[in-house]
Amino acid sequence: MQRHSTPVSRVVSRLFFLAVVTAPLFGGSCPCAALGGNGATKFTLTFKSLSTKTMPAALEDDGDAKDVLVKDRVKFKPSKGSGDGLEKRLKLKSKKDGGSASLAQAVQMTGDVSAQMVVAADSLVGLVDGVSLGFLERRAANDGQVARLVATWKAGIDGFTVSGSVDGKPVESTLDLPGEHQVLLNLLDVGSEIQLKASGVGAPSTLGVATQDGSTDTAVFALGAEGLGVKGTLWFGGFQLAFPPTTATGEVETDVAGQLAAVWYYLDLAEQIVLQDPPHDMNAVYNDLGNAAILIGTDPGGAAGKLAAAVEAGTLLPTTDGPLAAKKAKTAAGWVVPAWLDVNELIQKGKTSAKPVKSHIKIGKTNVEMALALIHGFQSKSHSKLLSSVEFAVE
């Protein structure tokens, strides 16, 4: 299966493969309006940073904010040179006995969203046998169902034992991982149920399931550590969310994100052509930019227009930086639309190179990426921070 990966935030929870439209677009309506779910089976967001300064998450108040040192993107020595992408992780180190800390998402998501995360230990100092643990939770909205996976340190096996629970009731099985200091926790949402899975170096094991209906379809995820002794340290990395095309956040965000994702897709297609040596397929560049221009437009049906209207009406989620997102979308439109028109002019002159619009496309993509991130809770104006925080992949 084809896989595309990019270290940018196509943060949307409904990105999909789109059919390339090659018909001329002048005077026509958007040919992509009916496109959606056109073949993407899964797309994922892997968070390389879990900093609450940039990502839509918050450190939870457990009554003692100073018992655990929480530090993001710390070098994890066992991963050095491994190429596993986990060389830098979130580090939770306790300053006293009984230390605990957790982070929870600030954005609710509706749909079959799965989550996975790696929990690891690099030192036995401060790890309390049968007590120190790392966890991953899915918390349904309105104080609903909680599905929880826990990796507990067990000195007797020099490794972790993984267990699960649903609303505090243990699930059927546990998984002992003798000699293993790293474990993958996975809450796999398959629609009718959530499978609680875990693995070490071997194949994943399903420990139990949490049944699911419409009342539990909206949720947030949380992760953290509990029961650490003095200097007890657990590491967290590879936090990943996997989405189907139907996932939703806010109503406006869902609508706009689908369009912005399509804009990014078409700009990326055009850029791939323009980066090659000419002669270029000028008609393909023209059509790709035309699709992007119509979708990003400042008119009422364009993404920039919808965001501006939503900001004025106050219909975006509190976690969305609406004014900045609208500004980024408008800026993107200000580069994409002229690029489209410029390519048409180049075609009329018989030119075979679209290099003159190369920078237009790049700037357009940058602003679309930021708009996408902002409507999904990203809390920074920096595109470079975005690039260093999230990796997107679609299969």
Coordinates of C-alpha atoms in Angstrom, one line a residue:
M1 CA 0.0 0.0 0.0
Q2 CA 1.3 3.4 -0.9
R3 CA 2.5 5.5 2.1
H4 CA 3.1 9.2 2.2
S5 CA 4.9 10.8 5.1
T6 CA 5.7 14.4 5.9
P7 CA 6.9 16.1 9.0
V8 CA 4.2 18.7 8.8
S9 CA 0.9 18.9 10.4
R10 CA -1.7 17.8 7.9
V11 CA -3.1 17.8 11.4
V12 CA -6.7 17.3 10.1
S13 CA -8.5 14.3 11.3
R14 CA -10.1 13.7 8.0
L15 CA -7.3 13.8 5.3
F16 CA -7.8 11.6 2.4
F17 CA -6.5 10.7 -1.1
L18 CA -8.2 12.9 -3.7
A19 CA -8.7 12.2 -7.3
V20 CA -6.7 14.5 -9.6
V21 CA -9.1 16.7 -11.6
T22 CA -7.7 17.7 -15.0
A23 CA -10.6 19.6 -16.6
P24 CA -10.3 23.3 -17.0
L25 CA -11.7 25.2 -14.1
F26 CA -12.4 28.8 -15.2
G27 CA -16.0 29.6 -14.7
G28 CA -16.8 26.3 -13.0
S29 CA -17.7 25.2 -9.5
C30 CA -15.2 23.3 -7.4
P31 CA -14.9 19.8 -8.9
C32 CA -13.7 18.5 -5.5
A33 CA -16.8 19.3 -3.5
A34 CA -18.0 15.7 -3.7
L35 CA -14.6 14.1 -3.0
G36 CA -14.0 12.5 0.4
G37 CA -12.9 9.2 1.7
N38 CA -11.6 8.3 -1.7
G39 CA -9.3 5.5 -0.7
A40 CA -7.3 6.4 2.4
T41 CA -7.5 3.5 4.9
K42 CA -5.7 5.2 7.7
F43 CA -3.7 8.3 8.5
T44 CA -1.7 9.0 11.6
L45 CA -0.3 11.8 13.6
T46 CA 2.9 11.0 15.5
F47 CA 3.8 13.6 18.1
K48 CA 7.5 14.2 18.3
S49 CA 6.8 16.8 21.0
L50 CA 4.3 16.7 23.8
S51 CA 5.0 20.2 25.0
T52 CA 1.9 21.9 26.4
K53 CA 3.2 25.2 25.1
T54 CA 2.5 24.1 21.5
M55 CA 0.3 21.0 21.5
P56 CA -3.4 20.9 22.4
A57 CA -2.8 19.2 25.8
A58 CA -2.6 20.3 29.4
L59 CA -0.8 19.1 32.5
E60 CA -3.5 17.9 34.9
D61 CA -3.9 19.2 38.4
D62 CA -3.3 16.4 40.9
G63 CA -2.9 18.6 43.9
D64 CA 0.9 18.6 43.8
A65 CA 2.4 20.3 40.8
K66 CA 6.0 20.0 41.9
D67 CA 6.3 16.4 42.8
V68 CA 7.3 15.3 39.3
L69 CA 9.7 17.0 36.8
V70 CA 8.0 17.0 33.4
K71 CA 10.5 17.7 30.6
D72 CA 9.8 17.3 26.9
R73 CA 12.2 16.2 24.1
V74 CA 14.9 14.8 26.4
K75 CA 17.5 12.5 24.8
F76 CA 16.7 8.9 25.6
K77 CA 20.2 7.2 25.5
P78 CA 19.0 3.6 24.8
S79 CA 17.5 4.8 21.5
K80 CA 20.7 6.6 20.3
G81 CA 21.6 5.5 16.8
S82 CA 18.7 3.1 16.6
G83 CA 16.7 5.0 14.0
D84 CA 13.5 4.2 15.8
G85 CA 12.4 7.9 15.8
L86 CA 12.3 7.9 19.6
E87 CA 15.7 9.4 20.4
K88 CA 13.9 12.2 22.2
R89 CA 11.0 11.6 24.6
L90 CA 8.9 13.0 27.3
K91 CA 10.6 12.5 30.7
L92 CA 8.7 12.2 34.0
K93 CA 11.0 12.1 37.0
S94 CA 9.7 12.1 40.5
K95 CA 11.2 14.3 43.3
K96 CA 9.6 12.3 46.1
D97 CA 7.8 9.1 46.9
G98 CA 4.4 8.6 45.4
G99 CA 5.1 11.0 42.5
S100 CA 2.5 11.2 39.7
A101 CA 1.8 13.4 36.7
S102 CA -0.4 13.2 33.6
L103 CA -1.2 15.1 30.5
A104 CA -4.6 15.2 28.8
Q105 CA -5.7 16.4 25.4
A106 CA -7.6 19.7 25.3
V107 CA -9.5 18.8 22.1
Q108 CA -12.3 16.2 22.0
M109 CA -12.6 14.0 18.9
T110 CA -15.6 12.1 17.7
G111 CA -15.1 8.9 15.6
D112 CA -13.0 5.8 15.5
V113 CA -9.7 7.4 16.7
S114 CA -7.1 5.0 18.0
A115 CA -4.1 5.9 20.2
Q116 CA -0.8 4.3 21.0
M117 CA 2.3 5.2 23.0
V118 CA 5.6 3.7 24.2
V119 CA 6.4 3.6 27.9
A120 CA 10.0 2.9 28.9
A121 CA 12.4 2.8 31.8
D122 CA 16.2 3.4 31.5
S123 CA 17.0 3.1 35.2
L124 CA 15.7 1.0 38.1
V125 CA 16.3 3.8 40.6
G126 CA 13.1 4.9 42.2
L127 CA 10.9 2.4 40.4
V128 CA 8.7 0.7 43.1
D129 CA 7.9 -2.9 42.5
G130 CA 4.2 -3.4 41.6
V131 CA 3.5 0.3 42.1
S132 CA 5.3 2.5 39.6
L133 CA 3.4 2.6 36.3
G134 CA 2.8 4.4 33.1
F135 CA -0.7 4.6 31.6
L136 CA -2.7 5.5 28.5
E137 CA -6.4 6.3 28.8
R138 CA -9.3 7.1 26.5
R139 CA -11.9 9.2 28.4
A140 CA -15.3 9.5 26.9
A141 CA -16.9 12.9 27.1
N142 CA -19.3 14.0 29.8
D143 CA -17.6 11.8 32.5
G144 CA -18.3 8.7 30.4
Q145 CA -16.4 5.4 30.0
V146 CA -12.7 5.3 30.7
A147 CA -10.6 2.7 29.0
R148 CA -7.2 2.4 30.6
L149 CA -4.0 0.5 29.8
V150 CA -1.3 0.4 32.5
A151 CA 2.3 -0.8 32.3
T152 CA 3.4 -1.6 35.9
W153 CA 7.0 -2.2 36.8
K154 CA 7.6 -5.7 38.3
A155 CA 11.1 -6.3 39.8
G156 CA 10.5 -10.0 39.9
I157 CA 10.5 -10.3 36.1
D158 CA 12.8 -7.3 35.5
G159 CA 10.2 -5.8 33.2
F160 CA 6.6 -4.6 32.8
T161 CA 3.3 -6.2 33.4
V162 CA 0.5 -4.7 31.3
S163 CA -3.1 -4.7 32.5
G164 CA -6.3 -3.0 31.4
S165 CA -9.5 -1.8 32.8
V166 CA -12.8 -0.3 31.8
D167 CA -14.3 2.1 34.3
G168 CA -12.1 0.6 36.9
K169 CA -13.1 -3.0 36.2
P170 CA -10.1 -5.2 35.1
V171 CA -10.3 -6.7 31.7
E172 CA -9.8 -10.4 31.0
S173 CA -6.0 -10.7 30.6
T174 CA -2.7 -9.3 31.6
L175 CA 0.6 -9.4 29.7
D176 CA 4.0 -10.1 31.4
L177 CA 7.1 -8.9 29.6
P178 CA 10.1 -10.4 31.4
G179 CA 13.3 -8.5 30.9
E180 CA 11.6 -5.8 28.7
H181 CA 12.1 -2.2 29.8
Q182 CA 9.9 -0.8 27.0
V183 CA 6.3 -1.5 26.1
L184 CA 3.8 -0.3 23.5
L185 CA 0.3 0.5 24.7
N186 CA -2.5 0.6 22.1
L187 CA -6.1 1.6 22.4
L188 CA -7.5 0.4 19.1
D189 CA -10.9 1.8 18.1
V190 CA -12.7 -0.5 15.6
G191 CA -16.1 1.1 15.9
S192 CA -18.2 -1.2 18.0
E193 CA -15.5 -1.7 20.6
I194 CA -12.1 -0.4 21.8
Q195 CA -9.5 -3.1 21.9
L196 CA -7.0 -2.8 24.7
K197 CA -3.7 -4.1 23.3
A198 CA 0.0 -4.2 24.3
S199 CA 3.3 -5.6 23.1
G200 CA 6.9 -5.8 23.9
V201 CA 9.3 -7.1 21.2
G202 CA 6.7 -9.7 20.3
A203 CA 3.4 -9.6 18.5
P204 CA 0.6 -7.4 20.1
S205 CA -1.7 -9.1 22.6
T206 CA -5.4 -8.1 23.1
L207 CA -6.0 -7.9 26.8
G208 CA -9.7 -7.1 26.6
V209 CA -12.3 -4.8 25.0
A210 CA -14.5 -1.9 25.9
T211 CA -17.8 -1.9 24.2
Q212 CA -18.8 1.4 22.5
D213 CA -21.9 3.1 21.4
G214 CA -22.9 6.6 20.4
S215 CA -22.7 7.9 24.0
T216 CA -18.9 7.0 24.2
D217 CA -17.9 8.0 20.6
T218 CA -16.5 11.4 21.7
A219 CA -13.4 11.3 23.9
V220 CA -10.0 12.6 24.8
F221 CA -6.8 10.7 25.5
A222 CA -4.5 11.1 28.5
L223 CA -1.1 9.7 29.5
G224 CA 1.1 9.8 32.5
A225 CA 2.9 8.1 35.4
E226 CA 1.9 7.1 38.9
G227 CA 3.5 5.6 42.0
L228 CA 7.1 6.8 41.3
G229 CA 9.6 6.7 44.1
V230 CA 12.3 9.3 44.6
K231 CA 14.2 9.8 41.3
G232 CA 11.9 7.2 39.7
T233 CA 11.7 8.0 36.0
L234 CA 9.5 6.8 33.1
W235 CA 9.8 7.9 29.5
F236 CA 7.0 8.4 27.0
G237 CA 7.4 8.5 23.2
G238 CA 5.8 7.7 19.9
F239 CA 2.4 9.0 21.0
Q240 CA 0.3 8.4 17.9
L241 CA -3.3 9.0 16.9
A242 CA -4.8 7.1 13.9
F243 CA -7.8 8.6 12.2
P244 CA -10.5 7.5 9.7
P245 CA -11.8 10.2 7.3
T246 CA -15.0 10.7 9.4
T247 CA -13.4 12.0 12.6
A248 CA -14.7 15.3 13.8
T249 CA -13.8 18.1 16.3
G250 CA -16.0 21.2 16.1
E251 CA -18.6 21.5 13.3
V252 CA -16.9 24.4 11.5
E253 CA -13.4 23.0 12.1
T254 CA -14.5 19.7 10.5
D255 CA -15.8 21.4 7.4
V256 CA -12.9 23.7 7.0
A257 CA -10.2 21.2 7.7
G258 CA -11.4 18.9 4.9
Q259 CA -11.1 21.8 2.5
L260 CA -7.7 22.9 3.8
A261 CA -6.5 19.3 3.5
A262 CA -7.5 19.2 -0.1
V263 CA -5.8 22.6 -0.7
W264 CA -2.6 21.2 0.7
Y265 CA -2.9 18.0 -1.4
Y266 CA -3.3 20.0 -4.7
L267 CA -0.5 22.4 -3.8
D268 CA 1.7 19.4 -3.1
L269 CA 0.9 17.9 -6.5
A270 CA 1.7 21.2 -8.2
E271 CA 4.9 21.6 -6.3
Q272 CA 6.2 18.1 -7.2
I273 CA 5.9 19.1 -10.9
V274 CA 7.4 22.5 -10.4
L275 CA 10.4 21.1 -8.5
Q276 CA 11.4 19.1 -11.6
D277 CA 13.4 20.4 -14.5
P278 CA 11.2 21.9 -17.3
P279 CA 9.5 21.3 -19.5
H280 CA 6.6 21.0 -17.1
D281 CA 3.1 19.6 -17.5
M282 CA 1.6 23.1 -17.5
N283 CA -2.0 22.0 -17.7
A284 CA -1.5 19.7 -14.7
V285 CA 0.0 22.6 -12.7
Y286 CA -2.8 24.9 -13.8
N287 CA -5.5 22.4 -12.8
D288 CA -3.9 21.5 -9.4
L289 CA -3.6 25.2 -8.6
G290 CA -7.1 25.8 -9.8
N291 CA -8.5 23.2 -7.4
A292 CA -6.5 24.7 -4.6
A293 CA -7.5 28.3 -5.4
I294 CA -11.3 27.5 -5.4
L295 CA -11.1 25.5 -2.1
I296 CA -9.0 28.2 -0.3
G297 CA -11.0 31.2 -1.5
T298 CA -12.1 34.1 0.6
D299 CA -15.7 33.8 -0.8
P300 CA -18.4 32.3 1.5
G301 CA -17.7 28.8 0.1
G302 CA -13.9 28.9 0.4
A303 CA -11.9 27.8 3.5
A304 CA -10.6 31.3 4.1
G305 CA -14.1 32.8 3.8
K306 CA -15.6 30.2 6.1
L307 CA -13.0 30.8 8.8
A308 CA -13.5 34.5 8.6
A309 CA -17.3 34.1 9.0
A310 CA -16.8 31.7 11.9
V311 CA -14.5 34.1 13.7
E312 CA -17.1 36.9 13.3
A313 CA -20.0 34.6 14.5
G314 CA -18.0 33.1 17.3
T315 CA -18.7 29.5 16.2
L316 CA -15.3 28.0 16.6
L317 CA -14.1 25.9 19.5
P318 CA -12.4 27.6 22.5
T319 CA -9.2 25.6 21.6
T320 CA -9.1 27.1 18.1
D321 CA -7.1 30.3 17.5
G322 CA -9.7 31.5 15.0
P323 CA -8.3 34.9 14.2
L324 CA -4.8 33.6 13.4
A325 CA -6.2 30.6 11.5
A326 CA -8.3 32.9 9.4
K327 CA -5.4 35.1 8.8
K328 CA -3.2 32.2 7.6
A329 CA -5.9 30.9 5.3
K330 CA -6.4 34.4 3.8
T331 CA -2.6 34.7 3.3
A332 CA -2.6 31.3 1.6
A333 CA -5.4 32.4 -0.7
G334 CA -3.4 35.6 -1.5
W335 CA -0.6 33.5 -2.9
V336 CA -2.4 30.5 -4.4
V337 CA -5.0 32.4 -6.5
P338 CA -2.4 34.7 -8.2
A339 CA -0.3 31.6 -8.9
W340 CA -3.2 29.9 -10.7
L341 CA -3.7 33.0 -12.8
D342 CA 0.0 33.4 -13.5
V343 CA 0.2 29.8 -14.8
N344 CA -2.7 30.4 -17.1
E345 CA -0.8 33.5 -18.5
L346 CA 2.3 31.4 -18.9
I347 CA 0.3 28.8 -20.9
Q348 CA -1.1 31.5 -23.1
K349 CA 2.4 32.7 -23.9
G350 CA 3.5 29.2 -24.8
K351 CA 5.9 28.8 -21.8
T352 CA 6.8 25.4 -20.6
S353 CA 8.2 26.2 -17.1
A354 CA 6.1 26.9 -14.0
K355 CA 9.2 27.9 -12.0
P356 CA 7.9 31.5 -11.6
V357 CA 5.2 30.3 -9.2
K358 CA 7.5 28.0 -7.1
S359 CA 7.6 30.4 -4.2
H360 CA 3.9 31.1 -4.4
I361 CA 3.2 27.4 -3.9
K362 CA 5.7 27.1 -1.0
I363 CA 4.2 30.1 0.9
G364 CA 0.7 28.8 0.2
K365 CA 1.5 25.4 1.7
T366 CA 3.2 26.9 4.7
N367 CA 0.2 29.0 5.6
V368 CA -2.3 26.1 4.9
E369 CA -0.2 23.9 7.3
M370 CA -0.4 26.5 10.0
A371 CA -4.2 27.1 9.5
L372 CA -4.7 23.3 9.8
A373 CA -2.7 23.1 13.0
L374 CA -4.4 26.1 14.6
I375 CA -7.9 24.8 14.0
H376 CA -6.9 21.6 15.8
G377 CA -5.5 23.3 18.9
F378 CA -1.9 24.0 18.0
Q379 CA -0.8 26.8 20.3
S380 CA 2.1 28.5 18.4
K381 CA 2.6 31.0 15.6
S382 CA 5.8 29.2 14.6
H383 CA 5.9 27.0 11.5
S384 CA 9.3 25.6 12.5
K385 CA 7.8 24.5 15.8
L386 CA 5.0 22.8 13.9
L387 CA 7.5 20.9 11.7
S388 CA 9.4 19.7 14.8
S389 CA 6.3 18.7 16.7
V390 CA 4.2 16.5 14.4
E391 CA 4.7 13.9 11.7
F392 CA 1.9 12.9 9.4
A393 CA 1.6 9.7 7.4
V394 CA -1.2 8.2 5.3
E395 CA -1.5 4.7 4.0

